[in-house]
Every structure is written in structure tokens, then in C-alpha cells.
């Protein structure tokens, strides 16, 4: 069992930055690939980014590529999402998730554990 707790969300002006953190419980954090998803009101949950177990492979949605950076610290059981040049369309609840799968990690169904989410609001 893995418990995930996100933090770092908030209100920021367009062009600003935020850093989200996701702290995981348990001693098996390094055995999970980690992902970030987001869900805006009235929209489906969408893939944002994911990182491999060792942290050497990272993928991003086209909408955030070049602006967001995912990273992880396995010693601290934490995954991060650095978000720069934020836009109003980035406004959403952001969720981190852990996957024991080796399948398509852009799909939310590939993930076994989810955090409660943290709100990010970008004003124009």
C-alpha cells in the first residue's frame, strides 16, 4: 500500500511558477513509476507527465513540454513537478499517482495509487 500526499498548489499569476511535491509513504517508492495528472472543472483527467523508477526517463504532454519539469528523489520518497510560465489553461486540480505497471503510463488506468490532489489556479 502506498499513500500519496500532494502539496504546493495555490494561486499564481500567468507567467508565474509553482513547484508541486508529492510525498509517498512506504519503503517501496523506488519500485513505482510516478505520474502527474490534472483535471479541470467539467473536463476529463488528463496526463501531464511521468517519470521512470530510476528517474532517467521522463515524458510530458505536449501542452506542458518545455514549461514543466518532473523529477524525483527516491531517498526522500518524493516526486516533484516544477511548473514555469504558467497559463490560465493550466488551472486544474493536480494529482500524483504511482504505478507498478510497465504499460502505457499516459493512461490513468495504469496507476495503482492516487493522491488527494492539490488545486492550481492561474489568473490572467
Backbone as a ProteinNet text record, in pm:
[ID]
protein_1_A
[PRIMARY]
XXXXXXXXXXXXXXXXXXXXXXXXXXXXXXXXXXXXXXXXXXXXXXXXXXXXXXXXXXXXXXXXXXXXXXXXXXXXXXXXXXXXXXXXXXXXXXXXXXXXXXXXXXXXXXXXXXXXXXXXXXXX
[TERTIARY]
83.4	0	88	53	126.4	28.1	63	-16.9	59.3	-12.2	48.2	-16.8	64.8	13.2	78.6	-3.9	45.6	45.7	134.2	137.3	198.3	184.8	248.7	157.9	30.8	-61.2	-92.4	-162.9	-200.2	-245	-254	-295.1	-172	-157.6	-41.6	-86.4	-18.1	-49.1	11	-49.1	4.2	149.9	230.6	373.5	453.6	383.6	449.6	485.6	536.2	583.6	529.1	516	484.1	560.6	588.8	651.6	562.8	511.7	430.9	519.8	483.8	553.1	451.9	498.1	414.2	497.6	460.4	532.5	463	541.6	487.7	527.2	435.5	465.3	525.3	582.5	631.2	775.6	831.6	972.2	993.1	884.3	894.1	876.6	898.2	874.6	950.8	1074.1	1158	1112.8	1018.6	968.1	847.6	806.6	692.2	734.6	681.5	685.4	583.2	612.7	526.1	474.7	353.9	295.8	221.7	204.1	119.3	6.5	-113.1	-231.1	-298.9	-390.8	-467.6	-610.5	-699.5	-839.9	-900.5	-945	-1012.7	-1163	-1235.9	-1381.5	-1448.7	-1531	-1604.1	-1522.5	-1397.9	-1311.8	-1263.3	-1218.3	-1163.2	-1022.9	-984.1	-848.4	-750.8	-645.8	-550.4	-408.3	-331.8	-190.7	-111	-20.3	70.1	214.1	260.1	399	415.9	523.4	554.7	705.3	751.3	893.8	916.1	1024.1	1054.5	1100.8	1115.6	1151.7	1286.8	1380.9	1513.4	1523.3	1425.1	1424.7	1493.8	1540.2	1616.6	1531.3	1404.2	1316.2	1194.6	1168	1059	978.4	848.7	760.5	668	629.6	543.3	432	317	213.5	262.1	218	261.4	225.8	117	69.9	160.1	246.4	332.5	480.2	511.2	650.5	726.2	842.8	924.1	893.3	783.1	744.1	746.8	713.7	708.1	825.3	872.9	979.5	943.5	946.3	920.3	1053.4	1059.8	1180.4	1139.2	1232.1	1203.5	1329.1	1308.2	1416	1376.9	1434.2	1395.5	1438.2	1540.6	1583.4	1482	1407.8	1307	1165.3	1151.9	1018.7	929	984.3	909.8	928.4	819.8	824.4	779.3	839	814.2	764.3	693.3	656.6	682.5	789.3	821.3	744.2	663	577.7	615.2	665.5	705.5	616.4	620.7	543.7	398.7	339.9	203.8	103.5	2.7	-103.9	-238.6	-336.1	-469.1	-523.6	-491.3	-540.3	-473.1	-373.3	-312.3	-392.9	-492.9	-575.5	-646.3	-626.7	-683.2	-645.6	-705.5	-656.4	-549.9	-435.1	-322.4	-309	-296.3	-286.2	-154.4	-90.8	20	-30.6	38	-5	115.8	100.2	207.5	161.9	251	217.7	321.7	273.2	360.3	363.6	294.9	281.2	398.4	415.4	511.5	439.2	311.3	231.5	235.3	126.8	117.6	86.5	186.6	171.4	114.7	67.8	-9.2	-156.7	-194.1	-333	-353.9	-456	-475.1	-506	-561.6	-595.6	-471.2	-354.5	-229	-175.8	-238.8	-186.6	-264.9	-190.6	-248.2	-289.2	-216.8	-241	-244.6	-331.3	-352.2	-351	-300.1	-312.1	-448.2	-469	-598.5	-609.8	-498.4	-499.1	-467.5	-411.5	-383.6	-427.6	-494	-551.1	-445.4	-438.5	-354.5	-446.7	-438.2	-519.5	-428.4	-438.6	-356	-447.9	-424	-507	-444.5	-529.7	-481.4	-454
-117.9	0	124.4	219.1	344.9	459	549.8	671.1	789.7	873	986.9	1115.5	1215.1	1343.5	1454.8	1528.1	1639.3	1768.5	1858.8	1992.2	2087.5	2218.2	2318	2391.4	2352.5	2424.1	2562.2	2640.3	2774.1	2859.8	2989.7	3088.6	3164.2	3173.9	3242	3316.7	3425.1	3499	3429.7	3454.6	3399.4	3440.1	3344	3366.2	3327.6	3300.8	3264.1	3117.1	3077.6	2941.3	2883.7	2753.1	2677.6	2547.1	2494.2	2363	2273.4	2169.6	2071.8	1960.3	1911.5	1797.3	1688.1	1566.1	1451.5	1356.9	1347.5	1262.1	1127.4	1021.7	885.8	816.3	736.2	655.1	523.5	449.6	317	315.9	196.4	180.5	127.8	128.9	73	179.1	304.2	414.6	395.1	349.7	337.8	226.7	144.8	38.4	83.1	209.4	262.2	371.7	365.4	481.1	581.3	708.5	812.2	902.7	950.1	1037.8	1153.2	1257.6	1370.6	1380.8	1399.3	1423	1549.3	1600.3	1716.3	1704.6	1770.7	1769.6	1906.9	1967.3	2096.4	2072.8	2170.9	2153.5	2120.3	2015.8	1976.2	1902.4	1872.3	1801.8	1670.6	1584	1456.3	1476.1	1380.3	1383	1358.6	1440.7	1428.7	1411.6	1339.1	1314.6	1443.3	1464	1578.8	1533.5	1441.8	1399.7	1270.3	1197.9	1079	1057.3	984	959.6	814.2	759.4	619.5	596.4	470.4	434.7	494.4	495.6	549	699.5	754.1	897.1	937.3	840.7	876.9	889.2	850.6	863.3	945.2	1048.6	1140.3	1168	1178.9	1213.4	1326.9	1405.9	1520.7	1527.9	1578.2	1611.9	1729.2	1734	1842.5	1979	1986.4	2114.8	2173.8	2092	2141.6	2127.1	2066.3	2042.3	2173.6	2178.2	2299.1	2394.9	2371.7	2458.8	2384.3	2256.6	2177	2080	2049.6	1951.8	1859.9	1730.9	1630.8	1577.7	1549.3	1490.8	1409.2	1329.6	1250.7	1235.2	1217.2	1191.2	1064.2	952.7	825.1	815.2	888.9	888.2	958.5	1052	1126.1	1079.5	977.1	926.5	1037	1121.1	1238.2	1257.3	1295.2	1334	1479.5	1552	1695.2	1727.1	1838.9	1894.1	2044.5	2086.3	2228.3	2284.6	2385.7	2443.3	2589.1	2620.6	2756.7	2809.4	2938.8	3005	2958.6	2961.7	2909.3	2992.8	2924.6	2985.7	2960.9	3044.7	3020.9	2881.1	2828	2694.4	2582.9	2616	2516.5	2501.8	2584.8	2577.7	2443.4	2374.2	2240.8	2190.1	2077.6	2001.2	1906	1907.7	1824.2	1705.8	1587.6	1463.1	1393.6	1339.3	1249	1105.8	1014.4	876	784.8	664.2	564.6	442.6	392.2	276.9	167.6	44.3	-72.1	-136	-72.6	-128	-88.4	-163.7	-128.5	-101.2	-68.9	-41.7	106	149.8	288.9	378.2	448	527.8	665.9	689.4	810.4	790.7	667.2	636.3	628.8	696.3	698.6	559.9	471.1	336.6	252.4	297.6	224.8	247	337.3	375.6	309.2	267.9	191.5	278.6	385.1	470.2	616.4	691.5	832.7	916.8	1038.8	1135.3	1202.7	1293.1	1360.1	1482.1	1525.7	1638.2	1770.2	1862.4	1996.9	2095.7	2201.5	2297	2394.8	2411.8	2514.3	2608.1	2736.1	2835.8	2942.4	2964.9	3064.2	3175.6	3295.5	3409.1	3482.2	3540.6	3611.2	3757.8
0	0	0	-84.3	-94	-73.3	12.9	31.2	-24.5	-98.2	-165.7	-116.7	-86.5	-39.2	-119.6	-196.8	-276.1	-194.6	-232.3	-172.6	-273.7	-244.5	-328.4	-423.9	-428.7	-515.5	-460.7	-541.3	-497.3	-611.5	-583.6	-682.6	-730.5	-862.1	-919.2	-1044.2	-1075.9	-1198.1	-1319.3	-1432.8	-1557.2	-1573.7	-1615.6	-1628.6	-1506.3	-1398.2	-1273.7	-1266.7	-1149.8	-1129.5	-999.6	-999.5	-878.8	-882.6	-764.6	-754.3	-670.4	-733.3	-661.9	-609	-491	-432.7	-403.5	-406.7	-374.6	-289	-162.8	-68.8	-58.6	-67.7	-63.9	64.7	116	233.4	188.7	281.4	249.6	204	198.2	164.8	23.5	-57.2	-191.5	-299.5	-263.9	-358.1	-488	-479.8	-599	-692.9	-649.3	-736	-819	-802.6	-875.1	-972.7	-1093.4	-1181.7	-1127.4	-1146	-1090.8	-1202.7	-1183.8	-1284.3	-1220	-1299.1	-1261.4	-1364.5	-1313.5	-1396	-1346.4	-1426.7	-1381.9	-1433.1	-1362.2	-1401.1	-1376.9	-1484.9	-1477.7	-1465.9	-1413.3	-1398.5	-1531.2	-1530	-1649.2	-1753.3	-1720.3	-1816.4	-1757.6	-1846.3	-1801.5	-1743.8	-1659.9	-1606.7	-1720.9	-1727.9	-1837.5	-1786.5	-1865.7	-1837.2	-1849.3	-1754.7	-1758.4	-1780.5	-1695.1	-1703.7	-1627.4	-1661.4	-1583.5	-1583.9	-1481.5	-1463.9	-1427.3	-1478.8	-1454.4	-1311.2	-1275.4	-1138.4	-1096.6	-1187.4	-1155.1	-1178.1	-1249.1	-1277.4	-1405.7	-1482.8	-1602.1	-1727.5	-1720	-1836.3	-1795.9	-1874.1	-1843.3	-1969.6	-1954.7	-2065.1	-2022	-2121	-2094	-2197.8	-2155.6	-2251.4	-2336.1	-2459.6	-2548.5	-2490.6	-2417.7	-2366.7	-2259.3	-2199.2	-2091.6	-2125	-2236	-2272.2	-2283.6	-2221.7	-2223.2	-2109.9	-2039.8	-1928	-1793.9	-1795.6	-1673.1	-1669.7	-1548.6	-1529.6	-1415.1	-1443.5	-1339.3	-1288.6	-1159.3	-1101.1	-979.4	-931.2	-812.3	-729.3	-599.9	-505.8	-431.6	-471.4	-411	-264.6	-226.7	-86.1	2.5	-56.6	18	-12	-95.5	-132.3	-185.9	-271.3	-318.1	-468.4	-532.3	-673.6	-681.7	-776.2	-789.9	-930.7	-939	-1068.9	-1063.6	-1129.6	-1140.8	-1259	-1232.5	-1336.6	-1357.2	-1474.8	-1510	-1621.8	-1639.6	-1746.2	-1745.6	-1630.3	-1615.7	-1694	-1744.6	-1823.6	-1755.4	-1781.7	-1722.5	-1753.6	-1869.7	-1906.2	-1828.2	-1746.3	-1657.4	-1528.1	-1509.1	-1389.5	-1380.7	-1269.6	-1250.7	-1112.4	-1075.8	-961.3	-1014.4	-952	-994.5	-899.6	-959.8	-884.1	-916.4	-815	-842.5	-827.6	-893.7	-895.1	-906.3	-852.9	-854.9	-933	-1016.9	-1099.6	-1085.9	-1066	-1067.6	-1205.1	-1301.2	-1435.6	-1524.5	-1631.8	-1735.9	-1867.9	-1855.8	-1974.7	-2012.8	-2076.5	-2122.6	-2002.8	-1955.4	-1834.3	-1862	-1982.2	-2009.5	-1975	-1946.8	-1915.2	-1765.2	-1716.5	-1571.5	-1516.7	-1599.5	-1551.3	-1522.5	-1566.9	-1541.5	-1400.5	-1327.4	-1195.7	-1083.8	-982.1	-872.3	-753.1	-731.8	-615.5	-657.5	-590.9	-621.8	-495.4	-509.5	-402.8	-405.8	-312.4	-299	-390.3	-444.3	-536.9	-469.4	-546.6	-499.3	-607.7	-566.3	-660.5	-709.4	-838.9	-901.5	-979.3	-947.6	-1015.4	-1072.5	-1202.1	-1270.1	-1319.7	-1269.5	-1308.2	-1426	-1506.9	-1627	-1598.7
[MASK]
++++++++++++++++++++++++++++++++++++++++++++++++++++++++++++++++++++++++++++++++++++++++++++++++++++++++++++++++++++++++++++

